[in-house]
PDB file of C-alpha atoms and ligand atoms in Angstrom:
ATOM      1  CA  MET A   1      48.653  55.376  47.800  1.00  0.00           C
ATOM      2  CA  LYS A   2      50.678  56.898  45.060  1.00  0.00           C
ATOM      3  CA  LYS A   3      48.270  55.631  42.417  1.00  0.00           C
ATOM      4  CA  VAL A   4      45.265  57.180  44.193  1.00  0.00           C
ATOM      5  CA  TYR A   5      47.069  60.517  44.380  1.00  0.00           C
ATOM      6  CA  LYS A   6      47.801  60.393  40.679  1.00  0.00           C
ATOM      7  CA  GLU A   7      44.180  59.643  39.870  1.00  0.00           C
ATOM      8  CA  ARG A   8      43.023  62.524  42.028  1.00  0.00           C
ATOM      9  CA  LEU A   9      45.474  64.861  40.361  1.00  0.00           C
ATOM     10  CA  PHE A  10      44.276  63.682  36.970  1.00  0.00           C
ATOM     11  CA  ARG A  11      40.686  64.387  37.980  1.00  0.00           C
ATOM     12  CA  ILE A  12      41.586  67.864  39.203  1.00  0.00           C
ATOM     13  CA  ILE A  13      43.366  68.641  35.959  1.00  0.00           C
ATOM     14  CA  THR A  14      40.630  67.331  33.719  1.00  0.00           C
ATOM     15  CA  GLY A  15      38.123  69.191  35.898  1.00  0.00           C
ATOM     16  CA  ALA A  16      40.100  72.399  35.457  1.00  0.00           C
ATOM     17  CA  ILE A  17      40.252  71.894  31.695  1.00  0.00           C
ATOM     18  CA  ALA A  18      36.498  71.305  31.609  1.00  0.00           C
ATOM     19  CA  VAL A  19      35.959  74.537  33.542  1.00  0.00           C
ATOM     20  CA  MET A  20      38.267  76.374  31.145  1.00  0.00           C
ATOM     21  CA  VAL A  21      36.404  75.009  28.140  1.00  0.00           C
ATOM     22  CA  VAL A  22      33.055  75.991  29.606  1.00  0.00           C
ATOM     23  CA  THR A  23      34.325  79.452  30.511  1.00  0.00           C
ATOM     24  CA  ALA A  24      35.770  79.902  27.051  1.00  0.00           C
ATOM     25  CA  GLY A  25      32.416  78.868  25.664  1.00  0.00           C
ATOM     26  CA  LEU A  26      30.640  81.358  27.899  1.00  0.00           C
ATOM     27  CA  THR A  27      32.916  84.257  27.042  1.00  0.00           C
ATOM     28  CA  SER A  28      32.385  83.673  23.334  1.00  0.00           C
ATOM     29  CA  CYS A  29      28.632  83.666  23.944  1.00  0.00           C
ATOM     30  CA  GLY A  30      28.568  87.438  23.550  1.00  0.00           C
ATOM     31  CA  PRO A  31      26.916  89.282  20.677  1.00  0.00           C
ATOM     32  CA  ALA A  32      29.362  87.808  18.161  1.00  0.00           C
ATOM     33  CA  ALA A  33      28.309  84.230  18.871  1.00  0.00           C
ATOM     34  CA  GLU A  34      24.661  85.184  18.805  1.00  0.00           C
ATOM     35  CA  GLU A  35      25.062  86.586  15.321  1.00  0.00           C
ATOM     36  CA  THR A  36      26.538  83.409  13.958  1.00  0.00           C
ATOM     37  CA  GLU A  37      23.738  81.406  15.547  1.00  0.00           C
ATOM     38  CA  LYS A  38      21.145  83.149  13.410  1.00  0.00           C
ATOM     39  CA  THR A  39      20.203  81.349  10.245  1.00  0.00           C
ATOM     40  CA  ILE A  40      21.093  83.527   7.286  1.00  0.00           C
ATOM     41  CA  VAL A  41      18.419  83.459   4.613  1.00  0.00           C
ATOM     42  CA  ALA A  42      18.914  85.079   1.224  1.00  0.00           C
ATOM     43  CA  VAL A  43      15.936  86.242  -0.829  1.00  0.00           C
ATOM     44  CA  THR A  44      15.505  87.986  -4.150  1.00  0.00           C
ATOM     45  CA  ILE A  45      12.993  90.723  -3.298  1.00  0.00           C
ATOM     46  CA  LEU A  46      11.861  92.675  -0.225  1.00  0.00           C
ATOM     47  CA  PRO A  47       8.393  91.105   0.110  1.00  0.00           C
ATOM     48  CA  GLN A  48      10.145  87.773   0.614  1.00  0.00           C
ATOM     49  CA  ALA A  49      12.248  89.349   3.367  1.00  0.00           C
ATOM     50  CA  GLY A  50       8.933  90.208   5.020  1.00  0.00           C
ATOM     51  CA  PHE A  51       7.871  86.556   4.789  1.00  0.00           C
ATOM     52  CA  VAL A  52      11.171  85.306   6.201  1.00  0.00           C
ATOM     53  CA  GLU A  53      11.027  87.708   9.137  1.00  0.00           C
ATOM     54  CA  ALA A  54       7.399  86.823   9.865  1.00  0.00           C
ATOM     55  CA  ILE A  55       8.260  83.114  10.038  1.00  0.00           C
ATOM     56  CA  GLY A  56      11.845  83.245  11.333  1.00  0.00           C
ATOM     57  CA  GLY A  57      11.584  86.131  13.826  1.00  0.00           C
ATOM     58  CA  ASP A  58      14.815  86.659  15.777  1.00  0.00           C
ATOM     59  CA  LYS A  59      16.199  83.298  14.669  1.00  0.00           C
ATOM     60  CA  VAL A  60      17.001  84.556  11.181  1.00  0.00           C
ATOM     61  CA  GLU A  61      18.947  87.242   9.400  1.00  0.00           C
ATOM     62  CA  VAL A  62      17.802  88.175   5.905  1.00  0.00           C
ATOM     63  CA  VAL A  63      19.969  89.144   2.964  1.00  0.00           C
ATOM     64  CA  VAL A  64      17.976  90.823   0.174  1.00  0.00           C
ATOM     65  CA  MET A  65      19.483  90.641  -3.284  1.00  0.00           C
ATOM     66  CA  VAL A  66      17.403  93.361  -4.994  1.00  0.00           C
ATOM     67  CA  PRO A  67      17.618  96.361  -2.621  1.00  0.00           C
ATOM     68  CA  PRO A  68      14.850  98.935  -2.003  1.00  0.00           C
ATOM     69  CA  GLY A  69      14.261 101.149  -5.016  1.00  0.00           C
ATOM     70  CA  ALA A  70      15.853  98.725  -7.491  1.00  0.00           C
ATOM     71  CA  SER A  71      13.961  96.666 -10.037  1.00  0.00           C
ATOM     72  CA  PRO A  72      14.145  92.857 -10.006  1.00  0.00           C
ATOM     73  CA  HIS A  73      13.937  93.043 -13.792  1.00  0.00           C
ATOM     74  CA  THR A  74      17.296  94.758 -14.167  1.00  0.00           C
ATOM     75  CA  TYR A  75      19.303  94.670 -10.921  1.00  0.00           C
ATOM     76  CA  GLU A  76      22.899  93.420 -10.828  1.00  0.00           C
ATOM     77  CA  VAL A  77      24.542  91.841  -7.776  1.00  0.00           C
ATOM     78  CA  THR A  78      27.464  93.579  -6.011  1.00  0.00           C
ATOM     79  CA  PRO A  79      30.620  91.869  -4.676  1.00  0.00           C
ATOM     80  CA  THR A  80      29.516  92.718  -1.098  1.00  0.00           C
ATOM     81  CA  GLN A  81      26.302  90.832  -1.678  1.00  0.00           C
ATOM     82  CA  MET A  82      28.223  87.861  -3.047  1.00  0.00           C
ATOM     83  CA  ALA A  83      30.230  87.799   0.194  1.00  0.00           C
ATOM     84  CA  GLN A  84      27.057  87.965   2.310  1.00  0.00           C
ATOM     85  CA  LEU A  85      25.519  85.224   0.246  1.00  0.00           C
ATOM     86  CA  SER A  86      28.385  82.861   0.963  1.00  0.00           C
ATOM     87  CA  LYS A  87      27.108  82.609   4.584  1.00  0.00           C
ATOM     88  CA  ALA A  88      23.487  81.891   3.699  1.00  0.00           C
ATOM     89  CA  LYS A  89      21.914  78.578   4.708  1.00  0.00           C
ATOM     90  CA  VAL A  90      18.836  79.060   2.549  1.00  0.00           C
ATOM     91  CA  TYR A  91      18.048  80.933  -0.647  1.00  0.00           C
ATOM     92  CA  ALA A  92      14.352  81.555  -1.171  1.00  0.00           C
ATOM     93  CA  LYS A  93      13.856  82.343  -4.820  1.00  0.00           C
ATOM     94  CA  VAL A  94      10.640  83.784  -6.237  1.00  0.00           C
ATOM     95  CA  GLY A  95      10.770  81.216  -9.024  1.00  0.00           C
ATOM     96  CA  SER A  96       7.973  82.734 -11.104  1.00  0.00           C
ATOM     97  CA  PRO A  97      10.399  83.504 -13.018  1.00  0.00           C
ATOM     98  CA  VAL A  98      11.958  86.917 -12.353  1.00  0.00           C
ATOM     99  CA  GLU A  99      14.722  88.133 -14.672  1.00  0.00           C
ATOM    100  CA  PHE A 100      17.070  88.664 -11.744  1.00  0.00           C
ATOM    101  CA  GLU A 101      16.945  84.969 -10.965  1.00  0.00           C
ATOM    102  CA  LEU A 102      17.172  83.920 -14.592  1.00  0.00           C
ATOM    103  CA  THR A 103      20.349  85.958 -14.913  1.00  0.00           C
ATOM    104  CA  TRP A 104      21.946  85.373 -11.528  1.00  0.00           C
ATOM    105  CA  MET A 105      20.710  82.197  -9.852  1.00  0.00           C
ATOM    106  CA  ASP A 106      23.403  79.911 -11.290  1.00  0.00           C
ATOM    107  CA  LYS A 107      26.127  82.371 -10.310  1.00  0.00           C
ATOM    108  CA  LEU A 108      24.708  82.703  -6.782  1.00  0.00           C
ATOM    109  CA  ILE A 109      24.594  78.946  -6.361  1.00  0.00           C
ATOM    110  CA  ALA A 110      28.185  78.756  -7.601  1.00  0.00           C
ATOM    111  CA  VAL A 111      29.204  81.089  -4.742  1.00  0.00           C
ATOM    112  CA  ASN A 112      27.457  78.953  -2.133  1.00  0.00           C
ATOM    113  CA  GLY A 113      26.656  75.473  -3.316  1.00  0.00           C
ATOM    114  CA  ALA A 114      25.784  74.334   0.204  1.00  0.00           C
ATOM    115  CA  MET A 115      22.730  76.561   0.635  1.00  0.00           C
ATOM    116  CA  LEU A 116      19.270  75.080   0.327  1.00  0.00           C
ATOM    117  CA  VAL A 117      17.390  76.652  -2.585  1.00  0.00           C
ATOM    118  CA  VAL A 118      13.658  76.962  -2.016  1.00  0.00           C
ATOM    119  CA  ASP A 119      11.258  77.788  -4.862  1.00  0.00           C
ATOM    120  CA  CYS A 120       8.477  80.014  -3.497  1.00  0.00           C
ATOM    121  CA  SER A 121       6.353  79.711  -6.638  1.00  0.00           C
ATOM    122  CA  GLU A 122       5.778  75.984  -6.351  1.00  0.00           C
ATOM    123  CA  GLY A 123       2.052  75.293  -6.258  1.00  0.00           C
ATOM    124  CA  ILE A 124       1.024  78.775  -7.400  1.00  0.00           C
ATOM    125  CA  GLU A 125      -1.113  78.938 -10.508  1.00  0.00           C
ATOM    126  CA  LEU A 126       0.864  81.257 -12.749  1.00  0.00           C
ATOM    127  CA  ILE A 127      -0.800  83.822 -14.991  1.00  0.00           C
ATOM    128  CA  GLU A 128       0.020  83.464 -18.630  1.00  0.00           C
ATOM    129  CA  SER A 129       0.209  87.119 -19.531  1.00  0.00           C
ATOM    130  CA  GLY A 130       0.245  88.832 -22.845  1.00  0.00           C
ATOM    131  CA  GLU A 131      -3.232  87.524 -23.630  1.00  0.00           C
ATOM    132  CA  GLU A 132      -5.068  90.656 -22.709  1.00  0.00           C
ATOM    133  CA  HIS A 133      -3.923  93.941 -24.138  1.00  0.00           C
ATOM    134  CA  HIS A 134      -1.411  92.176 -26.275  1.00  0.00           C
ATOM    135  CA  HIS A 135      -0.719  93.641 -29.647  1.00  0.00           C
ATOM    136  CA  GLU A 136       0.925  92.457 -32.785  1.00  0.00           C
ATOM    137  CA  GLY A 137       4.574  93.083 -33.404  1.00  0.00           C
ATOM    138  CA  GLU A 138       5.675  92.586 -29.812  1.00  0.00           C
ATOM    139  CA  ALA A 139       8.150  89.830 -30.372  1.00  0.00           C
ATOM    140  CA  GLU A 140      10.263  90.893 -27.402  1.00  0.00           C
ATOM    141  CA  ALA A 141       7.631  89.672 -24.956  1.00  0.00           C
ATOM    142  CA  GLU A 142      10.035  87.109 -23.503  1.00  0.00           C
ATOM    143  CA  GLU A 143      12.350  89.870 -22.336  1.00  0.00           C
ATOM    144  CA  HIS A 144      10.119  90.820 -19.440  1.00  0.00           C
ATOM    145  CA  GLU A 145       7.331  88.333 -19.068  1.00  0.00           C
ATOM    146  CA  HIS A 146       9.411  85.276 -19.547  1.00  0.00           C
ATOM    147  CA  GLU A 147       7.579  83.022 -21.948  1.00  0.00           C
ATOM    148  CA  GLY A 148       4.427  84.974 -21.274  1.00  0.00           C
ATOM    149  CA  VAL A 149       4.295  84.359 -17.528  1.00  0.00           C
ATOM    150  CA  ASP A 150       3.484  87.192 -15.122  1.00  0.00           C
ATOM    151  CA  PRO A 151       6.270  86.950 -12.504  1.00  0.00           C
ATOM    152  CA  HIS A 152       4.690  89.190  -9.800  1.00  0.00           C
ATOM    153  CA  ILE A 153       3.212  86.361  -7.729  1.00  0.00           C
ATOM    154  CA  TRP A 154       3.627  87.858  -4.256  1.00  0.00           C
ATOM    155  CA  LEU A 155       0.796  90.398  -4.417  1.00  0.00           C
ATOM    156  CA  SER A 156      -2.086  88.206  -3.299  1.00  0.00           C
ATOM    157  CA  PRO A 157      -2.742  86.921   0.238  1.00  0.00           C
ATOM    158  CA  LYS A 158      -3.295  83.364  -0.992  1.00  0.00           C
ATOM    159  CA  ASN A 159      -0.021  83.344  -2.914  1.00  0.00           C
ATOM    160  CA  ALA A 160       1.742  84.957   0.052  1.00  0.00           C
ATOM    161  CA  MET A 161       0.609  82.032   2.196  1.00  0.00           C
ATOM    162  CA  ILE A 162       2.067  79.529  -0.272  1.00  0.00           C
ATOM    163  CA  MET A 163       5.348  81.451  -0.446  1.00  0.00           C
ATOM    164  CA  ALA A 164       5.521  81.662   3.355  1.00  0.00           C
ATOM    165  CA  ARG A 165       4.862  77.902   3.519  1.00  0.00           C
ATOM    166  CA  HIS A 166       7.898  77.164   1.343  1.00  0.00           C
ATOM    167  CA  ILE A 167      10.039  79.479   3.450  1.00  0.00           C
ATOM    168  CA  CYS A 168       8.808  77.804   6.640  1.00  0.00           C
ATOM    169  CA  ASP A 169       9.673  74.368   5.245  1.00  0.00           C
ATOM    170  CA  GLY A 170      13.118  75.580   4.226  1.00  0.00           C
ATOM    171  CA  LEU A 171      13.833  76.994   7.682  1.00  0.00           C
ATOM    172  CA  LYS A 172      12.704  73.770   9.344  1.00  0.00           C
ATOM    173  CA  GLN A 173      15.004  71.784   7.106  1.00  0.00           C
ATOM    174  CA  VAL A 174      18.149  73.770   7.902  1.00  0.00           C
ATOM    175  CA  ASP A 175      17.263  74.485  11.534  1.00  0.00           C
ATOM    176  CA  PRO A 176      15.125  71.605  12.831  1.00  0.00           C
ATOM    177  CA  ALA A 177      15.771  72.607  16.457  1.00  0.00           C
ATOM    178  CA  ASN A 178      13.397  75.555  15.998  1.00  0.00           C
ATOM    179  CA  GLU A 179      10.749  73.729  14.009  1.00  0.00           C
ATOM    180  CA  ALA A 180       7.929  74.432  16.471  1.00  0.00           C
ATOM    181  CA  PHE A 181       8.800  78.138  16.573  1.00  0.00           C
ATOM    182  CA  TYR A 182       8.625  78.435  12.786  1.00  0.00           C
ATOM    183  CA  GLU A 183       5.352  76.516  12.575  1.00  0.00           C
ATOM    184  CA  GLU A 184       3.767  78.682  15.241  1.00  0.00           C
ATOM    185  CA  ASN A 185       4.751  81.856  13.414  1.00  0.00           C
ATOM    186  CA  TYR A 186       3.550  80.444  10.120  1.00  0.00           C
ATOM    187  CA  THR A 187       0.145  79.684  11.629  1.00  0.00           C
ATOM    188  CA  ALA A 188      -0.166  83.188  13.031  1.00  0.00           C
ATOM    189  CA  TYR A 189       0.904  84.708   9.715  1.00  0.00           C
ATOM    190  CA  THR A 190      -1.571  82.685   7.670  1.00  0.00           C
ATOM    191  CA  GLU A 191      -4.354  83.655  10.060  1.00  0.00           C
ATOM    192  CA  GLU A 192      -3.469  87.292   9.422  1.00  0.00           C
ATOM    193  CA  LEU A 193      -3.395  86.734   5.649  1.00  0.00           C
ATOM    194  CA  THR A 194      -6.681  84.807   5.639  1.00  0.00           C
ATOM    195  CA  GLU A 195      -8.381  87.627   7.485  1.00  0.00           C
ATOM    196  CA  LEU A 196      -6.846  90.147   5.097  1.00  0.00           C
ATOM    197  CA  ASP A 197      -8.061  88.158   2.096  1.00  0.00           C
ATOM    198  CA  SER A 198     -11.673  88.284   3.341  1.00  0.00           C
ATOM    199  CA  GLU A 199     -11.328  91.982   4.073  1.00  0.00           C
ATOM    200  CA  LEU A 200      -9.993  92.746   0.593  1.00  0.00           C
ATOM    201  CA  ALA A 201     -12.624  90.592  -1.113  1.00  0.00           C
ATOM    202  CA  ALA A 202     -15.416  92.316   0.809  1.00  0.00           C
ATOM    203  CA  GLU A 203     -14.152  95.830   0.212  1.00  0.00           C
ATOM    204  CA  LEU A 204     -13.493  95.370  -3.484  1.00  0.00           C
ATOM    205  CA  SER A 205     -16.622  93.370  -4.304  1.00  0.00           C
ATOM    206  CA  GLY A 206     -19.150  96.124  -4.743  1.00  0.00           C
ATOM    207  CA  LEU A 207     -17.334  98.323  -7.230  1.00  0.00           C
ATOM    208  CA  ALA A 208     -19.075  98.847 -10.532  1.00  0.00           C
ATOM    209  CA  ASN A 209     -15.933  99.837 -12.399  1.00  0.00           C
ATOM    210  CA  ARG A 210     -13.212  97.191 -12.161  1.00  0.00           C
ATOM    211  CA  LYS A 211     -10.493  98.358 -14.544  1.00  0.00           C
ATOM    212  CA  PHE A 212      -7.386 100.186 -13.411  1.00  0.00           C
ATOM    213  CA  ILE A 213      -4.387 101.502 -15.332  1.00  0.00           C
ATOM    214  CA  VAL A 214      -0.815 101.022 -14.131  1.00  0.00           C
ATOM    215  CA  VAL A 215       2.525 101.810 -15.779  1.00  0.00           C
ATOM    216  CA  HIS A 216       4.312  98.578 -14.848  1.00  0.00           C
ATOM    217  CA  PRO A 217       1.743  95.777 -14.634  1.00  0.00           C
ATOM    218  CA  SER A 218       2.766  94.127 -11.338  1.00  0.00           C
ATOM    219  CA  PHE A 219      -0.733  93.687  -9.948  1.00  0.00           C
ATOM    220  CA  GLY A 220      -2.026  90.833 -12.102  1.00  0.00           C
ATOM    221  CA  TYR A 221      -2.387  88.346  -9.218  1.00  0.00           C
ATOM    222  CA  PHE A 222      -4.047  90.956  -7.037  1.00  0.00           C
ATOM    223  CA  ALA A 223      -6.459  91.716  -9.905  1.00  0.00           C
ATOM    224  CA  ARG A 224      -7.188  88.034 -10.554  1.00  0.00           C
ATOM    225  CA  GLU A 225      -7.913  87.396  -6.891  1.00  0.00           C
ATOM    226  CA  TYR A 226     -10.484  90.166  -6.618  1.00  0.00           C
ATOM    227  CA  ASP A 227     -11.939  90.073 -10.096  1.00  0.00           C
ATOM    228  CA  LEU A 228     -10.387  93.350 -11.224  1.00  0.00           C
ATOM    229  CA  GLU A 229      -8.735  94.135 -14.523  1.00  0.00           C
ATOM    230  CA  GLN A 230      -5.238  95.551 -14.687  1.00  0.00           C
ATOM    231  CA  ILE A 231      -4.358  97.511 -17.801  1.00  0.00           C
ATOM    232  CA  GLY A 232      -0.609  97.929 -18.195  1.00  0.00           C
ATOM    233  CA  ILE A 233       0.887 100.929 -19.956  1.00  0.00           C
ATOM    234  CA  GLU A 234       4.178  99.139 -20.447  1.00  0.00           C
ATOM    235  CA  GLN A 235       3.905  96.421 -22.982  1.00  0.00           C
ATOM    236  CA  SER A 236       6.113  93.423 -22.319  1.00  0.00           C
ATOM    237  CA  GLY A 237       8.410  95.488 -20.140  1.00  0.00           C
ATOM    238  CA  LYS A 238       8.866  98.128 -22.812  1.00  0.00           C
ATOM    239  CA  GLU A 239       7.500 101.603 -23.177  1.00  0.00           C
ATOM    240  CA  ALA A 240       4.228 101.623 -25.032  1.00  0.00           C
ATOM    241  CA  GLU A 241       3.980 102.471 -28.719  1.00  0.00           C
ATOM    242  CA  ALA A 242       2.087 105.626 -29.650  1.00  0.00           C
ATOM    243  CA  ASP A 243      -0.853 103.797 -31.239  1.00  0.00           C
ATOM    244  CA  TYR A 244      -1.269 101.664 -28.143  1.00  0.00           C
ATOM    245  CA  LEU A 245      -1.368 104.789 -25.976  1.00  0.00           C
ATOM    246  CA  VAL A 246      -4.068 106.264 -28.183  1.00  0.00           C
ATOM    247  CA  ARG A 247      -6.203 103.141 -27.733  1.00  0.00           C
ATOM    248  CA  LEU A 248      -5.514 103.169 -23.994  1.00  0.00           C
ATOM    249  CA  ILE A 249      -6.646 106.768 -23.640  1.00  0.00           C
ATOM    250  CA  THR A 250      -9.831 106.053 -25.601  1.00  0.00           C
ATOM    251  CA  GLU A 251     -10.530 103.072 -23.371  1.00  0.00           C
ATOM    252  CA  ALA A 252      -9.841 105.079 -20.212  1.00  0.00           C
ATOM    253  CA  LYS A 253     -12.287 107.748 -21.299  1.00  0.00           C
ATOM    254  CA  GLU A 254     -14.865 105.136 -22.190  1.00  0.00           C
ATOM    255  CA  TYR A 255     -14.660 103.575 -18.725  1.00  0.00           C
ATOM    256  CA  ASP A 256     -14.242 106.890 -16.919  1.00  0.00           C
ATOM    257  CA  ILE A 257     -10.874 105.883 -15.522  1.00  0.00           C
ATOM    258  CA  ARG A 258      -9.394 108.897 -13.705  1.00  0.00           C
ATOM    259  CA  VAL A 259      -6.315 107.452 -11.993  1.00  0.00           C
ATOM    260  CA  VAL A 260      -3.063 106.174 -13.451  1.00  0.00           C
ATOM    261  CA  PHE A 261      -0.955 104.114 -11.050  1.00  0.00           C
ATOM    262  CA  VAL A 262       2.831 104.198 -10.978  1.00  0.00           C
ATOM    263  CA  SER A 263       5.362 102.278  -8.908  1.00  0.00           C
ATOM    264  CA  PRO A 264       8.393 103.905  -7.255  1.00  0.00           C
ATOM    265  CA  GLN A 265      10.818 101.709  -9.225  1.00  0.00           C
ATOM    266  CA  PHE A 266       9.656 102.978 -12.620  1.00  0.00           C
ATOM    267  CA  SER A 267       9.462 106.222 -14.564  1.00  0.00           C
ATOM    268  CA  ARG A 268       6.188 108.086 -14.270  1.00  0.00           C
ATOM    269  CA  GLN A 269       6.544 109.953 -17.538  1.00  0.00           C
ATOM    270  CA  SER A 270       3.961 107.927 -19.467  1.00  0.00           C
ATOM    271  CA  ALA A 271       1.601 108.028 -16.469  1.00  0.00           C
ATOM    272  CA  ASP A 272       1.799 111.817 -16.351  1.00  0.00           C
ATOM    273  CA  SER A 273       0.994 112.214 -20.016  1.00  0.00           C
ATOM    274  CA  ILE A 274      -1.947 109.793 -19.902  1.00  0.00           C
ATOM    275  CA  ALA A 275      -3.279 111.426 -16.739  1.00  0.00           C
ATOM    276  CA  ARG A 276      -3.177 114.759 -18.545  1.00  0.00           C
ATOM    277  CA  GLU A 277      -5.068 113.322 -21.501  1.00  0.00           C
ATOM    278  CA  ILE A 278      -7.847 111.818 -19.386  1.00  0.00           C
ATOM    279  CA  GLY A 279      -8.005 114.664 -16.887  1.00  0.00           C
ATOM    280  CA  GLY A 280      -6.989 112.319 -14.099  1.00  0.00           C
ATOM    281  CA  GLU A 281      -4.258 112.012 -11.507  1.00  0.00           C
ATOM    282  CA  VAL A 282      -1.198 109.840 -10.890  1.00  0.00           C
ATOM    283  CA  VAL A 283      -1.145 107.708  -7.729  1.00  0.00           C
ATOM    284  CA  ILE A 284       1.794 105.664  -6.411  1.00  0.00           C
ATOM    285  CA  ILE A 285       1.423 102.026  -5.378  1.00  0.00           C
ATOM    286  CA  ASP A 286       4.448  99.882  -4.548  1.00  0.00           C
ATOM    287  CA  PRO A 287       4.660  96.272  -5.706  1.00  0.00           C
ATOM    288  CA  LEU A 288       7.768  95.674  -3.591  1.00  0.00           C
ATOM    289  CA  GLY A 289       6.754  96.763  -0.091  1.00  0.00           C
ATOM    290  CA  LYS A 290       8.409  94.551   2.522  1.00  0.00           C
ATOM    291  CA  ASP A 291       5.402  94.162   4.803  1.00  0.00           C
ATOM    292  CA  VAL A 292       3.114  92.320   2.394  1.00  0.00           C
ATOM    293  CA  PRO A 293      -0.127  92.401   4.455  1.00  0.00           C
ATOM    294  CA  GLU A 294       0.283  96.123   5.107  1.00  0.00           C
ATOM    295  CA  ASN A 295       1.201  96.792   1.482  1.00  0.00           C
ATOM    296  CA  LEU A 296      -1.742  94.795   0.139  1.00  0.00           C
ATOM    297  CA  ARG A 297      -4.021  96.861   2.357  1.00  0.00           C
ATOM    298  CA  ASN A 298      -2.486 100.066   0.941  1.00  0.00           C
ATOM    299  CA  ILE A 299      -2.916  98.828  -2.630  1.00  0.00           C
ATOM    300  CA  LYS A 300      -6.520  97.852  -1.935  1.00  0.00           C
ATOM    301  CA  GLU A 301      -7.235 101.275  -0.485  1.00  0.00           C
ATOM    302  CA  ALA A 302      -5.686 103.107  -3.449  1.00  0.00           C
ATOM    303  CA  VAL A 303      -7.410 100.957  -6.065  1.00  0.00           C
ATOM    304  CA  LYS A 304     -10.750 101.143  -4.264  1.00  0.00           C
ATOM    305  CA  GLN A 305     -10.573 104.918  -4.049  1.00  0.00           C
ATOM    306  CA  ALA A 306      -9.616 105.195  -7.690  1.00  0.00           C
ATOM    307  CA  LEU A 307     -12.495 102.984  -8.814  1.00  0.00           C
ATOM    308  CA  GLU A 308     -15.048 104.634  -6.554  1.00  0.00           C
ATOM    309  CA  ASN A 309     -14.111 108.073  -7.789  1.00  0.00           C
ATOM    310  CA  ASN A 310     -14.423 107.360 -11.458  1.00  0.00           C
ATOM    311  CA  GLY A 311     -17.643 107.686 -13.353  1.00  0.00           C
TER     312      GLY A 311
HETATM  313 ZN1   ZN B   1       7.847  93.844 -12.402  1.00  0.00          ZN
END
């Protein structure tokens, strides 16, 4: 009899402990626990944050290294960002290569060696720049376009799909429980981008004039995709030399180019002076918009208008 009593008491106690554990678990299931459950993904630039959110939805929290308004060619990481980065499960790098990553990637990995590093550029055919509109005496080319590669890979729907694919694979690897969720979102996102690609191709196909001028040449992949020609005012990430500007103005007049594009992250001084020379106007397009499909549509609209209105 005594033994049975003891066993019953033991069961009651263990039962009570189990209840306490469960309750403790429940009480910590407030907003705080929910936050920690999200997979923290670090990215270099805002367009990648757009990709991560499209694929990861409410299962992820994104940390962007190069904040809005800053340039990935020059930005320096803050201590706060280093602290945020230490909690990241994945780092999606552009990989094209962008100066920010060339300068900082090793240091970021040193802060958080456990995070999975995903290279978004894998499988993208990189543009060897500096071939067109390249002039003698520009030995500093490597400074911006590292070894002659155009790093701005994210501004084409096809490239965006590849980048999103890498991000999807990375999320599945660190959070396999939500694999189906990520795949579903990826499929929906690629459908959107495929549709957008056809739309852009159709709308940009009929233009007679296909050259556009931009201060910082970030639209090389966009131009390649739709058979347009980007003419950069900056040469190898540096302000243009006077003789180059003279040639550029002559060319603009020859092709009846009436718009000079600038990006919010860069000075518009050279754009203003060229616009004055050619009797044209300055129009802003942003290479770093977070919502890539929406931004590509805006860029298409601006470029189309500019090319329709010239001549
Ligand atoms: Zn750039």
